[in-house]
Coordinates of C-alpha atoms in Angstrom, one line a residue:
Chain A
M223 CA 61.8 -2.3 83.4
R224 CA 61.9 -6.3 82.8
L225 CA 61.8 -8.1 79.8
V226 CA 60.3 -11.3 78.9
R227 CA 62.6 -13.7 77.8
F228 CA 62.1 -16.6 75.8
S229 CA 64.5 -19.5 75.8
G230 CA 66.0 -20.6 72.8
R231 CA 64.1 -23.7 72.5
A232 CA 60.7 -21.8 73.0
L233 CA 61.6 -19.3 70.2
R234 CA 62.4 -22.2 68.0
R235 CA 59.2 -24.1 68.4
F236 CA 57.3 -21.2 68.3
R237 CA 59.0 -20.4 64.9
K238 CA 58.1 -24.2 63.8
Y239 CA 54.4 -23.7 64.9
L240 CA 54.1 -20.1 63.3
S241 CA 55.8 -21.7 60.0
F242 CA 53.3 -24.9 59.8
A243 CA 50.6 -22.4 60.2
L244 CA 51.2 -20.2 57.4
T245 CA 52.0 -23.1 55.2
L246 CA 49.0 -24.8 56.1
I247 CA 46.8 -21.1 55.1
V248 CA 48.8 -20.8 52.0
A249 CA 48.0 -24.8 50.8
L250 CA 44.2 -24.0 51.5
L251 CA 44.2 -21.0 49.6
V252 CA 45.9 -22.6 46.7
A253 CA 43.2 -25.4 46.9
C254 CA 40.4 -23.5 47.0
I255 CA 41.6 -21.3 43.8
I256 CA 42.2 -24.7 42.0
Y257 CA 38.9 -26.2 43.2
Y258 CA 36.9 -23.2 42.2
Q259 CA 39.2 -23.0 38.8
I260 CA 38.6 -26.4 37.6
S261 CA 35.6 -27.9 39.2
P262 CA 32.2 -28.1 37.4
R263 CA 29.9 -25.1 38.2
T264 CA 27.3 -26.4 40.8
T265 CA 25.5 -22.8 40.6
I266 CA 23.0 -22.4 38.0
P267 CA 22.2 -19.0 36.4
P268 CA 19.3 -17.9 37.2
S269 CA 16.6 -18.3 34.8
P270 CA 15.3 -15.1 32.8
V271 CA 12.5 -13.2 35.0
K272 CA 9.2 -13.4 33.4
V273 CA 7.8 -9.9 33.6
S274 CA 4.3 -9.4 32.8
D275 CA 1.4 -6.7 32.9
T276 CA 3.4 -4.0 35.2
T277 CA 5.6 -0.9 35.1
K278 CA 9.4 -1.1 34.3
N279 CA 12.2 1.7 34.6
G280 CA 15.6 1.9 34.7
R281 CA 18.7 -0.7 34.6
I282 CA 17.6 -4.3 33.8
F283 CA 19.5 -6.0 36.1
R284 CA 18.9 -9.7 34.9
D285 CA 17.6 -11.7 31.8
E286 CA 14.0 -10.9 31.4
I287 CA 11.1 -11.8 29.1
W288 CA 8.5 -9.2 28.8
S289 CA 5.0 -10.2 27.9
G290 CA 1.5 -8.7 28.1
T291 CA 1.4 -4.8 28.6
I292 CA 4.3 -3.1 30.0
I293 CA 4.2 0.4 30.8
V294 CA 7.5 1.9 31.1
T295 CA 8.2 5.4 33.5
G296 CA 11.3 6.2 32.6
D297 CA 14.6 5.4 30.6
I298 CA 15.5 1.7 30.0
Y299 CA 18.9 0.3 29.9
V300 CA 20.0 -3.1 29.4
P301 CA 23.6 -3.4 30.2
E302 CA 26.6 -5.6 28.8
G303 CA 25.9 -9.3 29.6
V304 CA 21.6 -9.1 30.0
T305 CA 19.3 -10.2 27.3
L306 CA 15.8 -8.6 27.5
T307 CA 13.4 -10.6 25.4
I308 CA 10.1 -9.5 24.3
E309 CA 7.5 -11.7 23.5
P310 CA 5.0 -11.6 20.6
G311 CA 2.2 -9.4 21.0
T312 CA 3.6 -7.2 24.0
I313 CA 2.7 -3.8 24.0
V314 CA 5.2 -1.5 25.7
Y315 CA 3.8 2.0 26.6
M316 CA 6.2 4.6 27.4
T317 CA 4.5 7.4 29.6
A318 CA 4.1 10.6 27.3
H319 CA 6.5 13.2 28.1
N320 CA 7.8 12.2 31.5
D321 CA 10.9 10.2 32.1
D322 CA 11.4 9.2 36.2
Q323 CA 15.2 8.5 35.4
H324 CA 15.8 11.8 34.3
T325 CA 18.8 11.1 32.4
G326 CA 19.9 11.6 28.8
E327 CA 22.1 14.1 27.2
E328 CA 21.6 16.6 24.6
H329 CA 20.7 15.5 21.0
V330 CA 23.1 16.4 18.3
K331 CA 21.5 19.5 16.4
D332 CA 20.4 20.2 13.1
E333 CA 21.8 23.1 11.7
L334 CA 18.8 23.9 9.9
T335 CA 17.4 24.6 13.1
W336 CA 19.5 27.3 14.3
D337 CA 17.7 30.8 13.9
P338 CA 20.7 33.1 12.7
E339 CA 18.5 36.3 13.9
S340 CA 17.5 35.5 17.2
E341 CA 20.4 33.1 17.8
V342 CA 18.4 30.5 19.0
W343 CA 17.7 26.7 18.1
K344 CA 14.3 26.0 17.0
D345 CA 14.1 22.5 17.4
L346 CA 13.7 22.3 21.3
S347 CA 13.8 18.8 21.4
A348 CA 17.1 18.3 20.9
T349 CA 17.8 20.1 24.2
K350 CA 18.9 18.3 27.5
E351 CA 15.7 19.2 29.1
Y352 CA 13.7 17.4 26.6
T353 CA 16.0 14.1 26.6
Q354 CA 15.8 14.0 30.5
S355 CA 12.0 14.4 30.2
H356 CA 11.4 12.0 27.9
I357 CA 11.9 8.0 27.7
S358 CA 14.8 6.7 25.6
W359 CA 16.5 2.9 25.5
S360 CA 19.9 2.1 25.3
I361 CA 20.8 -1.5 24.7
E362 CA 24.2 -2.2 25.6
G363 CA 23.3 -6.0 25.9
T364 CA 21.0 -8.1 24.0
I365 CA 17.3 -7.2 22.8
N366 CA 15.5 -9.8 21.2
A367 CA 12.0 -8.4 20.4
V368 CA 10.6 -10.6 17.5
G369 CA 6.8 -10.5 17.1
T370 CA 5.0 -12.3 14.5
L371 CA 2.6 -11.2 11.7
D372 CA -0.6 -11.3 13.5
K373 CA 1.1 -10.4 16.9
M374 CA 3.3 -7.8 16.6
I375 CA 5.7 -5.9 19.5
I376 CA 4.6 -2.5 20.0
F377 CA 6.5 0.3 21.5
T378 CA 4.2 3.4 21.8
S379 CA 3.0 6.0 23.4
N380 CA 0.6 5.8 26.5
S381 CA -1.0 9.4 25.6
S382 CA -4.7 9.0 24.6
F383 CA -3.7 11.8 21.9
P384 CA -0.5 10.5 20.8
A385 CA 2.0 12.9 19.2
H386 CA 5.6 12.5 17.4
L387 CA 7.7 13.5 20.7
D388 CA 5.7 11.5 23.2
W389 CA 9.1 9.6 24.0
D390 CA 12.5 9.8 22.9
H391 CA 14.7 7.2 21.1
F392 CA 15.6 3.6 21.2
V393 CA 19.4 2.6 20.7
I394 CA 20.9 -0.6 20.1
E395 CA 24.7 0.7 21.1
P396 CA 27.8 -0.4 19.7
K397 CA 28.7 -3.0 22.0
G398 CA 24.8 -4.1 22.1
S399 CA 23.1 -6.4 19.7
G400 CA 19.7 -7.2 18.9
T401 CA 16.9 -8.1 16.5
L402 CA 13.9 -6.1 16.1
K403 CA 11.3 -8.1 14.0
Y404 CA 7.7 -7.6 13.7
C405 CA 7.6 -4.7 15.9
I406 CA 6.1 -1.3 15.4
F407 CA 7.6 2.3 16.5
E408 CA 5.5 5.0 16.7
W409 CA 5.2 8.6 18.4
M410 CA 8.9 9.0 19.4
H411 CA 11.8 11.7 18.7
A412 CA 13.8 9.2 16.4
G413 CA 13.1 5.9 15.3
P414 CA 15.0 2.7 16.2
A415 CA 19.2 3.5 16.0
L416 CA 21.3 0.4 15.2
Q417 CA 24.9 1.4 15.9
S418 CA 26.0 -2.2 16.1
T419 CA 26.9 -4.7 13.3
D420 CA 25.3 -7.3 15.6
S421 CA 21.6 -5.8 14.8
A422 CA 19.0 -6.3 12.6
I423 CA 15.6 -4.9 12.1
S424 CA 13.0 -6.2 9.7
Q425 CA 9.4 -6.5 8.8
C426 CA 8.7 -3.7 11.3
I427 CA 6.4 -0.8 10.7
V428 CA 8.4 2.7 11.7
R429 CA 5.9 5.8 11.9
H430 CA 4.9 8.9 13.2
I431 CA 8.4 9.9 14.1
F432 CA 9.9 13.6 14.6
W433 CA 13.2 12.7 13.5
G434 CA 14.8 10.1 11.0
G435 CA 12.7 6.6 10.8
I436 CA 15.8 4.3 11.1
H437 CA 19.5 4.9 12.1
A438 CA 22.4 3.2 11.4
Y439 CA 25.5 4.8 12.3
G440 CA 29.1 3.6 12.4
A441 CA 28.0 -0.1 12.0
S442 CA 26.3 -2.5 9.4
P443 CA 22.9 -3.6 10.4
V444 CA 20.5 -5.1 8.0
I445 CA 17.5 -3.0 7.4
E446 CA 14.9 -5.1 5.2
N447 CA 11.3 -5.3 4.7
N448 CA 10.3 -2.3 7.0
L449 CA 7.4 0.1 6.6
I450 CA 8.9 3.7 7.3
E451 CA 5.9 6.4 7.0
D452 CA 5.1 9.7 8.6
I453 CA 8.7 10.6 9.3
G454 CA 10.0 14.3 10.1
H455 CA 13.3 13.6 8.2
E456 CA 14.6 10.8 6.0
G457 CA 13.0 7.3 6.1
I458 CA 16.4 5.9 6.5
D459 CA 19.4 8.0 8.1
T460 CA 22.8 6.4 7.8
L461 CA 26.5 7.2 8.8
R462 CA 29.6 5.8 7.9
S463 CA 27.7 2.5 7.9
S464 CA 27.7 -0.4 5.9
A465 CA 24.1 -1.1 6.0
K466 CA 22.4 -3.6 4.1
I467 CA 19.1 -1.8 2.9
R468 CA 16.9 -3.8 1.0
H469 CA 13.2 -4.3 0.5
N470 CA 11.7 -1.3 2.6
V471 CA 9.2 0.7 1.6
I472 CA 9.4 4.4 2.4
K473 CA 6.6 6.8 1.9
G474 CA 5.5 10.5 3.6
T475 CA 9.1 11.6 4.7
R476 CA 9.8 15.0 5.0
T477 CA 13.2 15.5 3.8
G478 CA 14.2 12.3 1.7
G479 CA 14.0 8.5 1.6
I480 CA 17.3 7.4 2.3
V481 CA 20.0 9.4 3.2
T482 CA 24.1 8.2 3.8
D483 CA 26.9 10.2 5.3
M484 CA 25.2 13.4 6.7
Q485 CA 28.4 13.9 8.5
V486 CA 28.2 17.3 9.0
M487 CA 24.7 17.6 10.2
M488 CA 25.6 14.9 13.1
E489 CA 28.7 17.1 14.3
P490 CA 27.6 18.9 17.4
H491 CA 28.8 22.2 16.5
R492 CA 27.0 25.3 16.4
P493 CA 27.1 27.2 13.0
S494 CA 28.1 30.8 12.7
K495 CA 25.7 33.5 12.0
T496 CA 26.9 34.0 8.6
T497 CA 25.7 30.2 7.6
H498 CA 22.5 29.7 5.3
Chain B
M125 CA 36.2 5.2 7.0
Y126 CA 33.3 6.1 4.7
S127 CA 29.9 4.1 4.1
N128 CA 29.2 1.0 2.1
A129 CA 26.1 0.6 2.0
I130 CA 24.1 -1.7 -0.4
I131 CA 20.5 0.0 -1.1
S132 CA 18.3 -2.3 -3.0
N133 CA 15.0 -3.4 -3.9
N134 CA 13.4 -0.6 -1.9
K135 CA 10.4 1.4 -2.7
L136 CA 10.8 5.1 -2.4
I137 CA 7.9 7.3 -2.6
Q138 CA 7.9 10.6 -2.2
G139 CA 4.6 12.3 -2.8
K140 CA 3.6 15.5 -4.4
H141 CA 3.5 18.7 -2.2
E142 CA -0.4 18.1 -1.6
D143 CA 0.2 14.3 -0.4
D144 CA 2.8 15.0 2.2
P145 CA 2.5 14.6 5.7
K146 CA 0.9 17.3 7.7
P147 CA 3.3 19.7 9.6
I148 CA 4.5 18.7 13.1
T149 CA 4.8 21.3 15.7
Y150 CA 6.8 21.0 19.1
M151 CA 7.1 23.9 21.4
G152 CA 7.1 26.7 18.7
Y153 CA 9.2 24.6 16.1
T154 CA 7.2 23.5 12.8
L155 CA 8.6 20.6 10.6
D156 CA 6.9 21.9 7.8
K157 CA 5.3 20.1 4.9
G158 CA 8.2 18.9 2.4
S159 CA 7.9 20.7 -0.3
G160 CA 9.5 17.4 -2.4
T161 CA 11.9 15.1 -1.3
T162 CA 14.9 13.2 -2.2
G163 CA 14.7 9.5 -2.5
I164 CA 18.2 8.8 -1.9
L165 CA 20.4 11.5 -0.8
L166 CA 24.2 10.6 -0.8
M167 CA 26.6 12.6 1.1
D168 CA 30.6 13.0 1.1
E169 CA 32.8 10.1 0.5
V170 CA 30.4 7.1 -0.2
N171 CA 30.6 3.9 -1.7
V172 CA 27.3 2.7 -2.2
T173 CA 25.6 0.3 -4.7
I174 CA 22.1 1.2 -5.5
V175 CA 20.4 -1.5 -7.2
N176 CA 16.6 -2.4 -8.2
N177 CA 14.8 0.4 -6.2
I178 CA 11.8 1.8 -7.5
L179 CA 11.7 5.6 -6.7
S180 CA 8.6 7.8 -7.1
G181 CA 8.2 11.1 -7.1
G182 CA 10.5 13.7 -5.3
F183 CA 14.0 14.4 -6.6
G184 CA 15.2 10.9 -7.4
I185 CA 18.9 10.1 -6.2
H186 CA 20.9 13.4 -5.6
Y187 CA 24.5 13.6 -4.5
N188 CA 25.7 16.2 -2.6
N189 CA 29.3 16.7 -1.0
V190 CA 27.9 18.4 1.9
T191 CA 31.3 18.4 3.9
K192 CA 32.8 20.3 1.1
T193 CA 30.2 22.6 0.8
F194 CA 29.5 23.5 4.3
A195 CA 33.4 23.5 4.3
I196 CA 33.3 26.3 1.7
Q197 CA 30.6 28.3 3.4
D198 CA 31.7 28.6 7.0
G199 CA 34.9 27.6 7.4
I200 CA 34.3 25.5 10.3
H201 CA 35.2 21.8 9.0
G202 CA 38.6 21.2 8.6
A203 CA 38.3 18.0 6.5
V204 CA 36.9 18.3 3.1
A205 CA 35.9 15.3 1.7
E206 CA 36.9 14.6 -2.3
G207 CA 33.6 13.1 -3.4
P208 CA 32.3 9.9 -3.9
V209 CA 34.7 7.2 -3.6
H210 CA 31.9 4.9 -5.9
V211 CA 28.4 4.9 -6.6
E212 CA 26.7 2.5 -8.6
I213 CA 23.0 3.4 -9.7
K214 CA 21.8 0.3 -11.5
D215 CA 18.6 -1.3 -12.5
N216 CA 16.5 1.1 -10.7
I217 CA 13.0 2.6 -11.9
F218 CA 12.3 6.0 -11.5
N219 CA 8.5 6.6 -12.1
G220 CA 7.9 10.2 -12.0
S221 CA 10.8 11.5 -9.7
G222 CA 13.7 13.7 -10.6
G223 CA 16.0 11.4 -11.9
I224 CA 19.5 11.5 -10.8
N225 CA 21.6 14.8 -9.8
Y226 CA 25.1 14.5 -9.3
L227 CA 26.5 18.1 -10.1
D228 CA 29.2 19.8 -7.9
E229 CA 28.9 23.4 -6.9
S230 CA 30.4 24.5 -9.9
G231 CA 27.9 22.4 -12.3
K232 CA 30.5 19.8 -13.1
R233 CA 29.6 16.0 -12.8
W234 CA 31.0 14.5 -9.5
K235 CA 33.2 11.5 -10.7
N236 CA 33.3 8.0 -9.5
I237 CA 29.3 7.4 -10.1
E238 CA 28.0 4.9 -12.7
I239 CA 24.7 4.9 -13.8
S240 CA 23.1 2.1 -16.1
G241 CA 20.4 -0.1 -16.6
N242 CA 18.0 2.2 -15.1
M243 CA 14.4 2.9 -16.4
F244 CA 13.4 6.9 -15.8
Y245 CA 9.6 6.7 -16.5
N246 CA 8.1 10.3 -16.6
V247 CA 10.9 11.7 -15.2
S248 CA 10.2 15.6 -15.8
S249 CA 13.6 17.4 -14.5
S250 CA 17.0 17.2 -13.0
L251 CA 17.9 14.2 -15.0
S252 CA 20.9 15.4 -17.6
L253 CA 19.9 12.8 -20.3
E254 CA 23.5 13.4 -21.9
N255 CA 24.9 12.2 -18.8
A256 CA 22.7 9.4 -17.6
G257 CA 25.2 6.8 -18.4
L258 CA 24.9 3.8 -20.1
D259 CA 21.8 1.1 -21.3
N260 CA 19.5 3.3 -19.6
I261 CA 15.8 3.7 -20.9
I262 CA 13.9 6.6 -20.6
V263 CA 10.3 6.2 -21.1
F264 CA 7.4 8.9 -20.8
P265 CA 3.9 8.0 -21.0
P266 CA 1.7 9.8 -23.9
F267 CA 0.8 13.2 -23.2
I268 CA -3.0 13.7 -24.7
C269 CA -5.1 16.5 -24.0
D270 CA -8.4 17.4 -25.6
F271 CA -9.3 20.0 -22.8
E272 CA -12.9 18.0 -21.9
S273 CA -11.4 17.5 -18.6
G274 CA -9.3 21.2 -18.1
S275 CA -5.7 22.0 -18.3
T276 CA -3.9 19.7 -16.4
G277 CA -0.2 19.4 -17.4
W278 CA -0.3 22.7 -19.0
I279 CA 1.2 26.2 -17.6
L280 CA -1.0 28.6 -19.3
G281 CA 0.2 32.5 -19.5
Q282 CA -2.7 34.9 -18.8
E283 CA -4.4 35.0 -21.7
W284 CA -5.0 31.3 -22.0
G285 CA -7.8 29.5 -21.2
I286 CA -10.6 26.7 -22.3
E287 CA -13.1 28.0 -24.0
R288 CA -16.1 26.0 -25.5
E289 CA -17.0 25.8 -29.3
D290 CA -20.1 24.1 -29.3
D291 CA -19.6 20.9 -27.2
N292 CA -16.3 21.0 -27.5
A293 CA -13.7 22.4 -25.2
V294 CA -10.3 24.2 -27.1
L295 CA -7.4 25.8 -25.8
D296 CA -8.2 29.8 -26.5
G297 CA -4.8 31.9 -26.6
S298 CA -4.9 35.4 -27.5
T299 CA -2.1 38.4 -27.2
H300 CA 1.6 37.7 -26.7
S301 CA 1.3 35.1 -24.1
W302 CA 2.2 31.5 -23.6
A303 CA 1.1 27.9 -23.3
I304 CA 3.8 25.2 -22.6
A305 CA 3.3 21.7 -21.7
G306 CA 5.4 18.4 -21.2
S307 CA 8.8 18.0 -19.9
I308 CA 12.4 19.4 -20.8
S309 CA 13.6 15.8 -21.1
W310 CA 11.5 15.1 -24.0
S311 CA 13.4 14.5 -27.0
D312 CA 12.4 12.6 -29.8
Y313 CA 8.4 12.5 -30.0
N314 CA 5.6 12.7 -32.6
F315 CA 3.5 15.5 -32.1
T316 CA 0.3 16.2 -33.3
T317 CA -2.5 19.1 -32.8
R318 CA -5.3 20.9 -34.5
F319 CA -5.3 24.3 -34.7
K320 CA -7.7 27.2 -35.7
M321 CA -6.6 30.8 -36.8
I322 CA -9.2 33.5 -35.7
N323 CA -6.8 36.1 -36.4
G324 CA -3.0 36.9 -36.4
T325 CA 0.0 35.0 -35.8
A326 CA 1.0 32.2 -33.4
H327 CA 4.2 30.1 -32.7
I328 CA 3.6 26.3 -32.5
T329 CA 6.9 25.6 -30.3
F330 CA 9.0 22.3 -29.6
R331 CA 12.1 21.1 -28.0
L332 CA 11.6 24.0 -25.9
S333 CA 14.3 24.5 -23.2
D334 CA 16.6 27.0 -21.6
N335 CA 18.9 26.4 -24.6
G336 CA 16.4 27.4 -27.1
R337 CA 13.6 26.1 -28.9
Y338 CA 12.3 25.5 -32.6
Y339 CA 8.9 26.7 -33.8
L340 CA 6.6 27.0 -36.4
G341 CA 5.1 30.8 -37.3
I342 CA 1.3 30.6 -38.8
R343 CA -0.6 33.3 -40.1
E344 CA -3.1 33.4 -42.9
N345 CA -1.9 31.5 -45.7
Y346 CA 1.8 31.7 -44.6
A347 CA 4.1 29.6 -42.4
Y348 CA 7.8 29.9 -41.3
F349 CA 10.2 27.5 -39.6
A350 CA 12.3 29.0 -37.3
K351 CA 15.1 28.0 -34.5
E352 CA 15.9 30.6 -31.2
K353 CA 19.1 29.3 -30.0
P354 CA 20.2 31.0 -27.4
L355 CA 17.1 32.3 -26.6
G356 CA 16.8 35.7 -28.0
S357 CA 18.1 34.5 -31.2
H358 CA 15.8 33.8 -33.9
F359 CA 16.7 32.3 -37.2
I360 CA 14.2 31.8 -39.9
I361 CA 15.1 28.8 -41.4
E362 CA 12.2 28.5 -43.8
E363 CA 9.5 30.4 -45.1
I364 CA 6.1 28.2 -46.8
F365 CA 3.3 29.9 -48.8
T366 CA 0.6 27.6 -47.7
T367 CA -3.1 27.6 -47.0
I368 CA -4.1 28.5 -44.0
E369 CA -7.7 29.7 -43.6
S370 CA -8.9 31.6 -40.7
D371 CA -11.8 30.2 -38.7
T372 CA -11.1 26.6 -40.1
W373 CA -9.3 23.9 -38.1
H374 CA -6.2 22.6 -39.4
A375 CA -4.3 19.6 -38.6
L376 CA -0.9 19.7 -37.8
R377 CA 1.8 16.9 -37.4
L378 CA 5.6 17.0 -36.4
Q379 CA 7.8 14.2 -36.5
I380 CA 11.0 15.1 -34.2
N381 CA 13.8 12.3 -34.5
E382 CA 17.7 13.3 -33.4
N383 CA 18.2 16.0 -35.9
N384 CA 15.7 15.4 -38.5
I385 CA 12.2 17.6 -38.1
Q386 CA 9.2 17.1 -40.4
I387 CA 6.1 19.1 -40.4
F388 CA 2.7 18.0 -42.0
L389 CA 0.2 20.4 -42.3
D390 CA -3.4 18.7 -43.2
D391 CA -1.3 15.8 -44.0
A392 CA 0.7 17.3 -46.8
P393 CA 4.5 17.7 -46.2
L394 CA 5.4 21.4 -45.1
V395 CA 9.2 21.1 -43.5
V396 CA 11.6 18.7 -44.0
Y397 CA 14.9 19.7 -42.3
A398 CA 18.1 18.1 -40.8
D399 CA 19.9 20.4 -38.1
D400 CA 23.6 20.1 -38.0
D401 CA 23.5 21.6 -34.7
P402 CA 20.2 20.3 -33.1
L403 CA 18.5 21.2 -30.1
L404 CA 17.9 17.8 -28.7
Y405 CA 15.5 18.1 -25.8
G406 CA 12.5 20.4 -24.9
S407 CA 8.8 20.8 -24.1
I408 CA 6.2 21.6 -26.7
G409 CA 4.1 25.2 -26.3
F410 CA 2.1 27.7 -28.0
E411 CA 3.0 31.3 -28.2
T412 CA 0.3 33.6 -29.7
Q413 CA 1.7 37.4 -30.7
D414 CA 0.3 40.8 -30.1
N415 CA -3.2 41.5 -32.0
S416 CA -3.6 37.4 -32.4
H417 CA -6.1 34.9 -31.5
F418 CA -6.2 31.0 -32.0
H419 CA -7.8 27.8 -30.8
F420 CA -5.6 24.8 -30.6
D421 CA -7.3 21.4 -29.8
D422 CA -6.7 17.7 -29.6
I423 CA -2.9 17.8 -28.4
N424 CA -1.0 14.5 -28.7
V425 CA 2.7 13.7 -27.9
I426 CA 3.9 10.2 -28.1
V427 CA 7.7 10.3 -26.9
I428 CA 9.7 7.7 -28.4
P429 CA 11.5 5.8 -25.8
K430 CA 15.2 6.6 -25.7
H431 CA 18.3 4.4 -24.9
T432 CA 21.5 6.2 -23.5

């Protein structure tokens, strides 16, 4: 077997070239990194996409501005870093009893809907089957839905005969933010839930709601100047919240106007048969 | 962590039962009409300021330590909340609602609840005025009834009803039966009425509550002033022989102010009494005895506003 042999000079030359090439590559990499870090951005962030008179569902990938008539066919998710703006006069129709995203978890159950005799929950709107077949909104980014007195933004059902449970819920999550002003929320399971301190709802009408009207859980949102009526449970439901609740008119609620800290009711547990 | 909510300048309208929303039904489960709801419901360890709200109808403000209640009941929950951290209920108007209820499960008042500067207008129940706090005003509208438009505001026993005497509607009662009106929260008031004895004995009752009552017994040419406290224990305080004629309308006026009671029959003083152990609150009523028959008309109660 014959081995290829390099002379000592050739080997030294090869090493020299190799060392030079590696140094050049590293220098280029460092230059690129420095350039990327310190140079002014030459790329312009994409401007918000204008969306009008169309259908929407699922994740919103970049900033959008909605106007006109929007038909929502499935759960809407606004992720962190994305801003959804809805212009005055926009009507957002949720398809009733339908959700093409099929997402959602079981709602926390109200103990009062537990039937100890048959050992079943009577309220079927708290089940996974319901949430996965009804539209809900989850805002982890930002939503700005600011209408005007004569051009309110309407979140409603697309049914010709709307009912209290046509769509599910609308949540500004703890990491999200948003302003809801001059909006109407109606025909849904639970009214707007503000779980972010950086959120506010004002001058809105919240009506025809199966569960509570406006919710504030674990945050300190501002809830003011709203009209809340025809509500299945409380008009405003707060839990571990330092909400500012002022100048609201609440009427036509089945279990109360404002409730603070129904902690037990919110705990997802199954009561014993002897309870109640 | 507990709530630090501020609830101010809201208008909370809790309708009467007939005004409540229609029932909602979903897959066999019905959210029924409310049977009276709470304006503001406070739970567990809250630190809440409630100022300048108007609460109409329903139960007003209610504090309830649900965590504790549930823990006691089902043993599921480990944490037992200790009651309110601080609740301030100030400068609100309660209009026909149930006032404020902050009793614990043993009937004691929860601590750390301050109540002041509120106006309770026509609050009919659930408010213990002795515990209402400081600087509140309790106002009731005049209670006026001539029975021309029915018996609104009255709870009538079986043998009571409205009859007509010529063109005049009157309240007619017979046998041992009751007619009751007003609020157990009424304290000081001027109460006037007219009565006509057809036969037998009737008790004109005031400051009627679960704690007892005062009453003036009337029969032909005889009256007696009595106190029932506790219920079932009757004490005749004074007996008066006076002119009470059958089939004749007589005018009765009662002035009840703290522990002082004055009764006038046909504008003449009948009873002047200061009670060392007074009953301080209660509604009005008429009680006819067996084999008795009376007419009453023109009831007028002016409740004197009360400052706590």
